[in-house]
GROMACS .gro file of N, CA, C and O in nm:
model
  164
    1MET      N    1  15.140   1.699   3.344
    1MET     CA    2  15.199   1.693   3.211
    1MET      C    3  15.326   1.778   3.203
    1MET      O    4  15.424   1.740   3.141
    2PHE      N    5  15.319   1.895   3.264
    2PHE     CA    6  15.436   1.984   3.264
    2PHE      C    7  15.553   1.921   3.339
    2PHE      O    8  15.668   1.935   3.297
    3ALA      N    9  15.521   1.849   3.447
    3ALA     CA   10  15.628   1.784   3.525
    3ALA      C   11  15.700   1.679   3.442
    3ALA      O   12  15.822   1.667   3.448
    4LEU      N   13  15.625   1.603   3.362
    4LEU     CA   14  15.688   1.503   3.276
    4LEU      C   15  15.778   1.569   3.173
    4LEU      O   16  15.886   1.518   3.142
    5PHE      N   17  15.736   1.683   3.120
    5PHE     CA   18  15.818   1.757   3.024
    5PHE      C   19  15.948   1.804   3.089
    5PHE      O   20  16.056   1.792   3.031
    6VAL      N   21  15.938   1.855   3.212
    6VAL     CA   22  16.057   1.901   3.284
    6VAL      C   23  16.152   1.784   3.309
    6VAL      O   24  16.274   1.797   3.292
    7ILE      N   25  16.099   1.669   3.348
    7ILE     CA   26  16.182   1.552   3.373
    7ILE      C   27  16.249   1.507   3.244
    7ILE      O   28  16.368   1.471   3.244
    8ALA      N   29  16.177   1.510   3.132
    8ALA     CA   30  16.235   1.469   3.004
    8ALA      C   31  16.348   1.563   2.963
    8ALA      O   32  16.453   1.520   2.915
    9VAL      N   33  16.329   1.693   2.982
    9VAL     CA   34  16.433   1.790   2.947
    9VAL      C   35  16.555   1.770   3.036
    9VAL      O   36  16.669   1.774   2.989
   10ALA      N   37  16.533   1.746   3.164
   10ALA     CA   38  16.646   1.724   3.256
   10ALA      C   39  16.722   1.598   3.216
   10ALA      O   40  16.846   1.596   3.218
   11ALA      N   41  16.652   1.493   3.179
   11ALA     CA   42  16.718   1.370   3.137
   11ALA      C   43  16.800   1.393   3.010
   11ALA      O   44  16.911   1.341   2.996
   12ALA      N   45  16.747   1.471   2.918
   12ALA     CA   46  16.821   1.502   2.795
   12ALA      C   47  16.947   1.580   2.827
   12ALA      O   48  17.054   1.557   2.768
   13GLU      N   49  16.938   1.675   2.919
   13GLU     CA   50  17.055   1.755   2.957
   13GLU      C   51  17.162   1.666   3.020
   13GLU      O   52  17.281   1.683   2.994
   14VAL      N   53  17.122   1.573   3.105
   14VAL     CA   54  17.217   1.481   3.166
   14VAL      C   55  17.284   1.396   3.059
   14VAL      O   56  17.406   1.376   3.062
   15GLY      N   57  17.207   1.350   2.963
   15GLY     CA   58  17.263   1.270   2.854
   15GLY      C   59  17.364   1.348   2.773
   15GLY      O   60  17.471   1.297   2.739
   16ILE      N   61  17.331   1.473   2.742
   16ILE     CA   62  17.423   1.557   2.665
   16ILE      C   63  17.550   1.583   2.746
   16ILE      O   64  17.662   1.578   2.693
   17GLY      N   65  17.535   1.611   2.876
   17GLY     CA   66  17.651   1.635   2.961
   17GLY      C   67  17.742   1.514   2.967
   17GLY      O   68  17.864   1.527   2.958
   18LEU      N   69  17.684   1.396   2.982
   18LEU     CA   70  17.765   1.274   2.986
   18LEU      C   71  17.836   1.252   2.853
   18LEU      O   72  17.952   1.212   2.850
   19ALA      N   73  17.766   1.280   2.742
   19ALA     CA   74  17.828   1.264   2.611
   19ALA      C   75  17.948   1.357   2.596
   19ALA      O   76  18.051   1.317   2.542
   20ILE      N   77  17.936   1.481   2.644
   20ILE     CA   78  18.047   1.576   2.635
   20ILE      C   79  18.165   1.527   2.718
   20ILE      O   80  18.280   1.532   2.673
   21VAL      N   81  18.138   1.480   2.839
   21VAL     CA   82  18.246   1.431   2.925
   21VAL      C   83  18.315   1.311   2.861
   21VAL      O   84  18.438   1.300   2.862
   22ILE      N   85  18.237   1.221   2.803
   22ILE     CA   86  18.296   1.102   2.738
   22ILE      C   87  18.380   1.143   2.619
   22ILE      O   88  18.490   1.090   2.597
   23LEU      N   89  18.333   1.239   2.539
   23LEU     CA   90  18.411   1.285   2.424
   23LEU      C   91  18.542   1.347   2.468
   23LEU      O   92  18.647   1.323   2.409
   24ILE      N   93  18.537   1.429   2.574
   24ILE     CA   94  18.660   1.492   2.624
   24ILE      C   95  18.755   1.385   2.676
   24ILE      O   96  18.876   1.390   2.651
   25PHE      N   97  18.701   1.287   2.747
   25PHE     CA   98  18.786   1.180   2.802
   25PHE      C   99  18.852   1.101   2.690
   25PHE      O  100  18.969   1.066   2.697
   26ARG      N  101  18.777   1.074   2.582
   26ARG     CA  102  18.834   0.998   2.471
   26ARG      C  103  18.942   1.079   2.400
   26ARG      O  104  19.042   1.025   2.355
   27ASN      N  105  18.921   1.210   2.387
   27ASN     CA  106  19.018   1.292   2.315
   27ASN      C  107  19.144   1.317   2.397
   27ASN      O  108  19.253   1.324   2.342
   28ARG      N  109  19.130   1.332   2.528
   28ARG     CA  110  19.244   1.372   2.611
   28ARG      C  111  19.296   1.259   2.698
   28ARG      O  112  19.401   1.273   2.759
   29GLN      N  113  19.219   1.151   2.711
   29GLN     CA  114  19.256   1.035   2.793
   29GLN      C  115  19.272   1.071   2.940
   29GLN      O  116  19.344   1.005   3.012
   30SER      N  117  19.210   1.179   2.983
   30SER     CA  118  19.210   1.212   3.125
   30SER      C  119  19.091   1.302   3.153
   30SER      O  120  19.043   1.372   3.066
   31VAL      N  121  19.045   1.299   3.278
   31VAL     CA  122  18.932   1.383   3.316
   31VAL      C  123  18.977   1.478   3.427
   31VAL      O  124  18.901   1.512   3.516
   32ASP      N  125  19.104   1.519   3.420
   32ASP     CA  126  19.157   1.612   3.521
   32ASP      C  127  19.091   1.748   3.504
   32ASP      O  128  19.090   1.805   3.396
   33VAL      N  129  19.035   1.801   3.612
   33VAL     CA  130  18.962   1.927   3.603
   33VAL      C  131  19.056   2.042   3.566
   33VAL      O  132  19.018   2.133   3.492
   34ASP      N  133  19.179   2.037   3.614
   34ASP     CA  134  19.274   2.144   3.584
   34ASP      C  135  19.308   2.150   3.436
   34ASP      O  136  19.338   2.257   3.383
   35GLU      N  137  19.303   2.037   3.368
   35GLU     CA  138  19.339   2.034   3.226
   35GLU      C  139  19.222   2.072   3.136
   35GLU      O  140  19.239   2.086   3.016
   36MET      N  141  19.104   2.088   3.193
   36MET     CA  142  18.987   2.117   3.111
   36MET      C  143  18.971   2.266   3.086
   36MET      O  144  18.868   2.325   3.116
   37SER      N  145  19.074   2.331   3.035
   37SER     CA  146  19.059   2.471   3.000
   37SER      C  147  18.964   2.484   2.880
   37SER      O  148  18.913   2.592   2.853
   38LEU      N  149  18.938   2.372   2.813
   38LEU     CA  150  18.843   2.371   2.703
   38LEU      C  151  18.704   2.413   2.750
   38LEU      O  152  18.630   2.477   2.676
   39MET      N  153  18.669   2.378   2.874
   39MET     CA  154  18.535   2.407   2.923
   39MET      C  155  18.520   2.548   2.977
   39MET      O  156  18.409   2.592   3.005
   40LYS      N  157  18.631   2.620   2.993
   40LYS     CA  158  18.623   2.756   3.048
   40LYS      C  159  18.582   2.853   2.938
   40LYS      O  160  18.632   2.848   2.826
   41TRP      N  161  18.494   2.944   2.971
   41TRP     CA  162  18.443   3.038   2.869
   41TRP      C  163  18.531   3.159   2.860
   41TRP      O  164  18.566   3.222   2.949
   0.00000   0.00000   0.00000
């Protein structure tokens, strides 16, 4: 049961990460790593 929970959480994290990348790509029209100073803390 715990393994299924871990897999579900990992899938949710992947989904959120993809959504963030897609939003950045739509806003900036590029996925250049050097231009992503937005992601730097």
